Short mmCIF file of C-alpha atoms and ligand atoms in Angstrom, two decimals:
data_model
loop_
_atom_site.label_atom_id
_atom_site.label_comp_id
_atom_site.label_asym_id
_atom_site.label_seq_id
_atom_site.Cartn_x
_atom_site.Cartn_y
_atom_site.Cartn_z
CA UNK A 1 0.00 0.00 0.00
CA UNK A 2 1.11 3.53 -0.94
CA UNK A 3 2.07 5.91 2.42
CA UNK A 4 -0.10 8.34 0.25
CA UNK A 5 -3.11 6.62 0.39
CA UNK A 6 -3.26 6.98 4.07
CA UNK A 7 -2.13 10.37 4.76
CA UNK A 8 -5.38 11.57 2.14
CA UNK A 9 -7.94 10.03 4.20
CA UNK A 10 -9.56 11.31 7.31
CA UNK A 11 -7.95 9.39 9.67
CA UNK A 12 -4.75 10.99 11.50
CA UNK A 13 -1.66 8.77 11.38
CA UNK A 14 0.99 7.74 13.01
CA UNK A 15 4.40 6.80 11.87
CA UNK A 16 7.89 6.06 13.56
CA UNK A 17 11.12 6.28 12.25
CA UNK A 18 14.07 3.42 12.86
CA UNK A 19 17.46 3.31 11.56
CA UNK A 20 19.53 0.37 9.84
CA UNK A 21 22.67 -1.06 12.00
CA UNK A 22 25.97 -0.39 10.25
CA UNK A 23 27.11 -3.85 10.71
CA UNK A 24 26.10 -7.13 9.77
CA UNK A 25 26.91 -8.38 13.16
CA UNK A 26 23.89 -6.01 15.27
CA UNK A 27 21.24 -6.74 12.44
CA UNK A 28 19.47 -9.12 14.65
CA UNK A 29 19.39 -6.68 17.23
CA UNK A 30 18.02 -3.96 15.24
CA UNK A 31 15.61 -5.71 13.48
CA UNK A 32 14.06 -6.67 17.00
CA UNK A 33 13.90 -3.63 18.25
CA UNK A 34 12.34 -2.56 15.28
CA UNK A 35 9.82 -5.01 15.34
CA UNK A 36 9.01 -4.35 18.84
CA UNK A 37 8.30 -0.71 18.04
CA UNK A 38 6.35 -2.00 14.70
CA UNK A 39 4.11 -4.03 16.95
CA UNK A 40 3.07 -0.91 19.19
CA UNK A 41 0.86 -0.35 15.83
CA UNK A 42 1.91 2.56 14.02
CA UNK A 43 -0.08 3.36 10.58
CA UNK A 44 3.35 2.75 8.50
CA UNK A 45 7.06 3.06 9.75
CA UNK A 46 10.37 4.49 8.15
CA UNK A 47 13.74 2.94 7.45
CA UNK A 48 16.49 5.67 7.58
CA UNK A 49 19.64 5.16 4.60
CA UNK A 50 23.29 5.70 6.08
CA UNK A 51 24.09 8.77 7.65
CA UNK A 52 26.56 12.05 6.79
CA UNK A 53 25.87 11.32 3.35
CA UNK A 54 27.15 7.74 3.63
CA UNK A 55 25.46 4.75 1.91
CA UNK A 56 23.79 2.46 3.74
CA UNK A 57 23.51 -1.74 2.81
CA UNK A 58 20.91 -2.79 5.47
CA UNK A 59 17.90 -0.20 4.84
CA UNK A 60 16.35 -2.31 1.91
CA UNK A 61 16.64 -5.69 3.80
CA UNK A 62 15.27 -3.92 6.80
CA UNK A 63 12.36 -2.42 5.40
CA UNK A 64 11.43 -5.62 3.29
CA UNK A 65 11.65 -7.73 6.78
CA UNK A 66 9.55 -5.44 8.43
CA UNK A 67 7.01 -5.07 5.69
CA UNK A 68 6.59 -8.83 5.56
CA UNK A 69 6.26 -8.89 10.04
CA UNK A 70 4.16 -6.19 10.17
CA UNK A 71 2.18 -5.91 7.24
CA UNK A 72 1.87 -1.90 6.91
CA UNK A 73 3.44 0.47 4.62
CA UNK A 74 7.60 1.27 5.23
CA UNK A 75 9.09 3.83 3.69
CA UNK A 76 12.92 3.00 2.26
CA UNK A 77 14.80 6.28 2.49
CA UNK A 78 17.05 6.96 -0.23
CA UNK A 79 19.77 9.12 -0.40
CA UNK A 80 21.81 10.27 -3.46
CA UNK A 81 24.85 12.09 -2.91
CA UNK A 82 27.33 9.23 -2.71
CA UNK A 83 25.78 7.26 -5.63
CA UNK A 84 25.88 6.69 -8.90
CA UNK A 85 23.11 6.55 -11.73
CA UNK A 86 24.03 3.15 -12.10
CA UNK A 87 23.68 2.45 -8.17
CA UNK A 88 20.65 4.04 -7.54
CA UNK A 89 19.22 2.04 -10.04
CA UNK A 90 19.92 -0.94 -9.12
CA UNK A 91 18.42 -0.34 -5.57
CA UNK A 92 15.12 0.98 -7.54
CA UNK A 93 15.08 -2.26 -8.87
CA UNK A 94 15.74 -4.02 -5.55
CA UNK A 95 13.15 -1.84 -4.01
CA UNK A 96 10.75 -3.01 -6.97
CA UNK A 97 11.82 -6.91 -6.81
CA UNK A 98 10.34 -6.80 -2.64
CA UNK A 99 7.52 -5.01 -3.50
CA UNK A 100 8.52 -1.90 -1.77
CA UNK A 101 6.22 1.24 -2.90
CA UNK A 102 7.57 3.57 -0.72
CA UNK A 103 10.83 6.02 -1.07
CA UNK A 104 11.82 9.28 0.96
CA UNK A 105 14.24 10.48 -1.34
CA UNK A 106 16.70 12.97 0.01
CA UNK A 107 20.20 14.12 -1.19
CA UNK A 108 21.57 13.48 2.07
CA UNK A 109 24.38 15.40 3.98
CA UNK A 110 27.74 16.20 2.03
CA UNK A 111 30.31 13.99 3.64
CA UNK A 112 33.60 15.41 4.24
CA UNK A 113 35.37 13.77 1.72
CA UNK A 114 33.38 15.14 -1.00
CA UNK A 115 30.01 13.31 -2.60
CA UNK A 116 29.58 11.86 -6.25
CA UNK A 117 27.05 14.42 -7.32
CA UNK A 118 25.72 12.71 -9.97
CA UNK A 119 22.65 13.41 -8.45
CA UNK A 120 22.88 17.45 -6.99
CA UNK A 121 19.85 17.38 -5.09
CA UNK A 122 16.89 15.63 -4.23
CA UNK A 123 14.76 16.83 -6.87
CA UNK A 124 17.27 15.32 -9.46
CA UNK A 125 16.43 11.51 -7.61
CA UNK A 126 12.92 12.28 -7.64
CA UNK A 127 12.76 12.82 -11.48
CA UNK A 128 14.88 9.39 -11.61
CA UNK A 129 12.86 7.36 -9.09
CA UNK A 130 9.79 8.77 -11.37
CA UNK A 131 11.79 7.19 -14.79
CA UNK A 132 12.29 4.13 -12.87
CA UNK A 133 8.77 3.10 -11.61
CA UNK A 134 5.95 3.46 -9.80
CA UNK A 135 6.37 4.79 -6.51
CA UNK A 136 5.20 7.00 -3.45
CA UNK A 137 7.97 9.55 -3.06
CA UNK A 138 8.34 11.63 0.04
CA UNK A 139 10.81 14.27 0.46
CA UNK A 140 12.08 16.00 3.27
CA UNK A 141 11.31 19.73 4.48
CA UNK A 142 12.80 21.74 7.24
CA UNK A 143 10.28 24.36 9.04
CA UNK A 144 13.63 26.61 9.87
CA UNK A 145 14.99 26.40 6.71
CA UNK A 146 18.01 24.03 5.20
CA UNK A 147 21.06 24.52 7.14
CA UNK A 148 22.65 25.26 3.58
CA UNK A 149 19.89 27.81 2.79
CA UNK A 150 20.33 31.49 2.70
CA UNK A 151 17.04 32.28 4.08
CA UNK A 152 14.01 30.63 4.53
CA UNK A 153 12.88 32.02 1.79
CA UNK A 154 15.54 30.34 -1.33
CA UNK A 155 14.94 26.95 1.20
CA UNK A 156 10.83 27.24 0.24
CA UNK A 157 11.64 27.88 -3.69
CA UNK A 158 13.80 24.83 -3.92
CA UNK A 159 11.23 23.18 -1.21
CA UNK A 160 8.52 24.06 -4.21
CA UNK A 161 10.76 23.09 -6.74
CA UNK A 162 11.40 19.44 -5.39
CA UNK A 163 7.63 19.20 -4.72
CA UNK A 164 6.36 20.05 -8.20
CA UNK A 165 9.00 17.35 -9.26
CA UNK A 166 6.83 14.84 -8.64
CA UNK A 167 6.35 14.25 -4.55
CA UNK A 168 3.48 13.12 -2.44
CA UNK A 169 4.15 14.20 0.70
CA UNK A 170 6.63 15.41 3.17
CA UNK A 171 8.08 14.92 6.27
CA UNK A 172 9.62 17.51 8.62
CA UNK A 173 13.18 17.79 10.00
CA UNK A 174 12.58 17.78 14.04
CA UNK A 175 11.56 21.08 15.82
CA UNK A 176 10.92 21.00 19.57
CA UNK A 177 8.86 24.84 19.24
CA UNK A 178 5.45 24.03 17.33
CA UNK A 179 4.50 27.76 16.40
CA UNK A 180 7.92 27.16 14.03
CA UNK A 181 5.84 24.37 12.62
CA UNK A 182 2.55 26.46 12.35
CA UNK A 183 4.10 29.38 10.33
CA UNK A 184 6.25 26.86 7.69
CA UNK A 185 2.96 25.48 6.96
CA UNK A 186 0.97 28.58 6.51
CA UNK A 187 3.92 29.91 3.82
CA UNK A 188 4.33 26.42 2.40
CA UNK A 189 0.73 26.42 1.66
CA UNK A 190 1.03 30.39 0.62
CA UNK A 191 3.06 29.66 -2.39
CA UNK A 192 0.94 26.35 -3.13
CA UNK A 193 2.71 23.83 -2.11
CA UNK A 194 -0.77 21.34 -0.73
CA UNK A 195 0.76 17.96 -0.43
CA UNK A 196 0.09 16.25 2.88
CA UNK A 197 3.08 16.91 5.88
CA UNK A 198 4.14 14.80 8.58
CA UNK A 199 5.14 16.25 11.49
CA UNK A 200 8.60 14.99 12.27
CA UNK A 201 8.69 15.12 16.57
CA UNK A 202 12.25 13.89 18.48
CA UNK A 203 11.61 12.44 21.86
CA UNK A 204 14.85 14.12 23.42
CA UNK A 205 15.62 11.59 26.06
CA UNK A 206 19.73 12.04 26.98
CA UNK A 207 21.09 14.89 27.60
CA UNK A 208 23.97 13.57 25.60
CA UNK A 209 21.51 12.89 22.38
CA UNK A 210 21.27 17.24 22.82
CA UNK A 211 24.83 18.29 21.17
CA UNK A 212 24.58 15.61 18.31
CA UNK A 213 20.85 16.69 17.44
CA UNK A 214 22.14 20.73 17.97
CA UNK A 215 24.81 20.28 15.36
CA UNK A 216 23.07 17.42 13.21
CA UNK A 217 19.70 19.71 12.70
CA UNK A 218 20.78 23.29 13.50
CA UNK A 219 17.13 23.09 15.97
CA UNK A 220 15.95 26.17 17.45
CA UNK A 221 15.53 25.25 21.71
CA UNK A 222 13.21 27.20 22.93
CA UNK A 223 13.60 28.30 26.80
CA UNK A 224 11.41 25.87 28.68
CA UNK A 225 13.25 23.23 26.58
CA UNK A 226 16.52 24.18 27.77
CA UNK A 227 15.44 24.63 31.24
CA UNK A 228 14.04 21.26 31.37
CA UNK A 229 17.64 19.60 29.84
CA UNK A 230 19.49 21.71 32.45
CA UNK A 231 17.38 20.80 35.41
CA UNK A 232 16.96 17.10 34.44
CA UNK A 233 20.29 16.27 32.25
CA UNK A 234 21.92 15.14 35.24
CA UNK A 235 19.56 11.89 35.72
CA UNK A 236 19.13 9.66 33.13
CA UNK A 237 15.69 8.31 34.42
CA UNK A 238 14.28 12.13 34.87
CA UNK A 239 15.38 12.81 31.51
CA UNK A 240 13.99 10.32 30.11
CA UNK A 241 10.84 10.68 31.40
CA UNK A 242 10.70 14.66 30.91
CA UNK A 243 11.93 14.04 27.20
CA UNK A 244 8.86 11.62 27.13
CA UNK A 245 6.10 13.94 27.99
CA UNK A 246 7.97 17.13 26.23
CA UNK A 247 7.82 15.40 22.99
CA UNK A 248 3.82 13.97 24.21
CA UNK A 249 2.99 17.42 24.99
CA UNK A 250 4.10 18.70 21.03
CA UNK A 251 2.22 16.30 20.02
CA UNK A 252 -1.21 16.99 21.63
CA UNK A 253 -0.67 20.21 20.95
CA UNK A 254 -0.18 19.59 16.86
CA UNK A 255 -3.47 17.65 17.55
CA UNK A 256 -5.41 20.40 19.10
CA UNK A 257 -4.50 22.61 16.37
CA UNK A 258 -5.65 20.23 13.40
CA UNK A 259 -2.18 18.67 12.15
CA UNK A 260 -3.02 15.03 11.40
CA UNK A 261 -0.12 13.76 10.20
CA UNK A 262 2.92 12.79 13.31
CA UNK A 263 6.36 11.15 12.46
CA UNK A 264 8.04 9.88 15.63
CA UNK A 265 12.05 9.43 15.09
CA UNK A 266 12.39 6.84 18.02
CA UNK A 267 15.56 5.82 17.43
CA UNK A 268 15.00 2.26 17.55
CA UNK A 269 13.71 2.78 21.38
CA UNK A 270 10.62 0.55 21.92
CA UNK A 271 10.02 1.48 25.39
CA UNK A 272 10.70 4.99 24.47
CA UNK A 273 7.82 4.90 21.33
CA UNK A 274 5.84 2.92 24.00
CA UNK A 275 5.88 5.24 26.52
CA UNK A 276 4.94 8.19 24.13
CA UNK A 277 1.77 5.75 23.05
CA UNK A 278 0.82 5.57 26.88
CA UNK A 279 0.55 9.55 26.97
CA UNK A 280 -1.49 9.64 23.99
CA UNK A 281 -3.60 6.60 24.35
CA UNK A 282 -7.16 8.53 25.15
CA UNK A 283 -6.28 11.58 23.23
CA UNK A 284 -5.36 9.22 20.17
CA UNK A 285 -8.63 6.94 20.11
CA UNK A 286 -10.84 10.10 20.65
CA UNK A 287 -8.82 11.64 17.18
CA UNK A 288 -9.68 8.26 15.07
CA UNK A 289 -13.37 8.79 16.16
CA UNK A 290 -13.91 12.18 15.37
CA UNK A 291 -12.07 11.43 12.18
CA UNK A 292 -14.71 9.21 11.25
CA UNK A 293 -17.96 10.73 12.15
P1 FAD B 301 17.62 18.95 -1.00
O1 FAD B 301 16.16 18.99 -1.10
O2 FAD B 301 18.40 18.66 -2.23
O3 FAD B 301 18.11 20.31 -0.35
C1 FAD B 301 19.45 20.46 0.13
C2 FAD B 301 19.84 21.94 0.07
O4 FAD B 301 19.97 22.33 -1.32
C3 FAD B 301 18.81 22.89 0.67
O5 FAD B 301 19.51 23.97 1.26
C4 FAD B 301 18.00 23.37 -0.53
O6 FAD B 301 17.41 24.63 -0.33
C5 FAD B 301 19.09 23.41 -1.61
N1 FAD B 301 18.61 23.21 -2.99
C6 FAD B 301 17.65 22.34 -3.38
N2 FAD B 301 17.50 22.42 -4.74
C7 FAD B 301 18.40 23.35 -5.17
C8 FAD B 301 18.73 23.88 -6.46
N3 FAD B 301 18.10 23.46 -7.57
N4 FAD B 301 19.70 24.82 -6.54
C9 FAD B 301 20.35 25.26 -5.42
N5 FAD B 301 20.07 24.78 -4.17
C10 FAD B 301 19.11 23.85 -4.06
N6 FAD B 301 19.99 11.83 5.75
C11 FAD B 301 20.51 10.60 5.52
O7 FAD B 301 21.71 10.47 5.24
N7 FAD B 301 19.73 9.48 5.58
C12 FAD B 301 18.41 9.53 5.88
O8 FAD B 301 17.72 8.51 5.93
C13 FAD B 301 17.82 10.82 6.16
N8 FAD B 301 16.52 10.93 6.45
C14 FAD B 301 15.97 12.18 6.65
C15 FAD B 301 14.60 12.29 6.92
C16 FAD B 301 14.01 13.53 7.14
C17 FAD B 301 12.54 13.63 7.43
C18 FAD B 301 14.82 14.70 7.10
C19 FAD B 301 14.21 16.06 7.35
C20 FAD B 301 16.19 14.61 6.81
C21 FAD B 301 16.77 13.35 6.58
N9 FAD B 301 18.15 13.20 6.28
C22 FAD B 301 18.67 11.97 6.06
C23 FAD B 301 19.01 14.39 6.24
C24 FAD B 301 19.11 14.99 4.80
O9 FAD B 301 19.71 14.06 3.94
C25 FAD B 301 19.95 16.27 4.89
O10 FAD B 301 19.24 17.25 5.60
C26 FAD B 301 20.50 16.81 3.58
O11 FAD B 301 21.47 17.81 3.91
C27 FAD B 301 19.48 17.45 2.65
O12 FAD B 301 18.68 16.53 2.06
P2 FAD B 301 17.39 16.99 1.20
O13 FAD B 301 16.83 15.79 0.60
O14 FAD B 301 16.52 17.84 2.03
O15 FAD B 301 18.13 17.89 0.10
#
């Protein structure tokens, strides 16, 4: 089934995000834990590709396993700056050979050592992945703006740009301030850009995960999200439970305000995507029957 198809009905969805191992030797360990998190019954689930640009040789197998468990929609991420025509290609055809639907296709990060660039941005996969088959392609967006970017303002022409190349939906870079959210979407949907966007929430749990994410996103923290690192950092259990119910609290919040569509990066922490389920349980049933009076 095609991610698209649920994000244009009524319902609101739910979708969490896992990450391949880098190694052959912790697939069995990742796979479980992404099962686990599977089985906490989100609407579809995501399968991150490599990282700092790198490529990644797990993310196919992983989401292919996982479709088969589970039996929802998972999205393969696909990134393009380290690959070649010829490469990216032959994982279309992988993708097509398990019966995968589903690609966010991203340029990924520049690594250090330079990329390939025979693909210079995302749009220039999206046109490929179009040539190649027929598949639901999701694309990233970043409600501050592209670290690379300018301004906001070149990020949301290129953001257009990449959409009217051919993409269903989108899914947001992390933001732990929702009014951020609220105003990308108003000036997305300004200059006519009306394709469906998920919601992209970060349970910050460590205050160790805080530097990586700071550097890795470029995340505005507001105030009462620094106070609550600062007073809690210093116990793992307290942090863990405040980063629980900060990122619970977003995502009522997105819900009171109408946004239907939430993407949950749990790094491959099942009782960290449980516990966020526990918050919402009530507030989550009472959304799917509204949605379907
Ligand atoms: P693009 O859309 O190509 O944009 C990159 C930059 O180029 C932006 O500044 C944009 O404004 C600019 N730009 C776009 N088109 C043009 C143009 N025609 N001319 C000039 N400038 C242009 N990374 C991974 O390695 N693996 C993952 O699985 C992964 N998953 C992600 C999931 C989500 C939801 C998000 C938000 C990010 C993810 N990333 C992942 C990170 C992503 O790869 C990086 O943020 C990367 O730097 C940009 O990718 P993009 O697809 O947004 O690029």
């Amino acid at each position: 089934m095609k991610v698209i198809e649920l994000l244009k009905s009524d319902r609101p969805t739910l979708s969490f995000e896992v990450f391949p191992p880098k190694t052959q030797d912790k697939f069995e360990n990742v796979i479980g834990a992404a099962y686990k998190i599977g089985h906490l019954g989100p609407d579809f689930m995501s399968v991150t590709y490599g990282a700092g640009g790198g490529r990644s040789r797990y993310t196919v197998e992983m989401v292919d396993q996982l479709q088969s468990e589970l039996g929802i929609p998972v999205l393969s991420h696909l990134t393009c700056v380290s690959s070649t025509r010829e490469q990216i290609r032959e994982t279309l055809d992988q993708l097509k050979e398990k019966k995968i639907e589903n690609i966010l296709a991203l340029r990924g990060d520049i690594p250090e050592s330079g990329g390939i660039f025979e693909y210079r941005h995302a749009a220039d996969l999206i046109d490929e992945i179009h040539q190649n088959g027929d598949f639901c392609i999701g694309a990233a967006c970043y409600p501050e703006g592209h670290p690379e970017s300018a301004d906001k303002n070149e990020d949301l022409k290129y953001l257009k740009e990449k959409v009217d190349a051919g993409v269903d939906f989108l899914t947001t870079q992390m933001f732990f301030q929702n009014e951020l959210f609220y105003r990308f979407l108003y000036r997305i949907r300004e200059i006519g850009i009306q394709v469906p966007v998920c919601a992209g929430i970060m349970p910050v749990t460590s205050s160790r995960q805080l530097s990586r994410i700071g550097g890795m996103s470029g995340a505005f923290m507001p105030q009462n999200f620094i106070a609550m690192v600062d007073r809690f950092g210093g116990s793992a259990d307290a942090m863990k439970q405040a980063g629980i119910q900060y990122a619970a609290q977003q995502i009522i919040d997105l819900l009171a305000n109408g946004v239907k569509h939430i993407h949950v990066y749990t790094m491959n922490r099942p009782d960290i995507a449980a516990a966020i389920l526990e918050n919402l349980s009530e507030i989550w049933k009472y959304e799917i029957s509204r949605s379907t009076q």
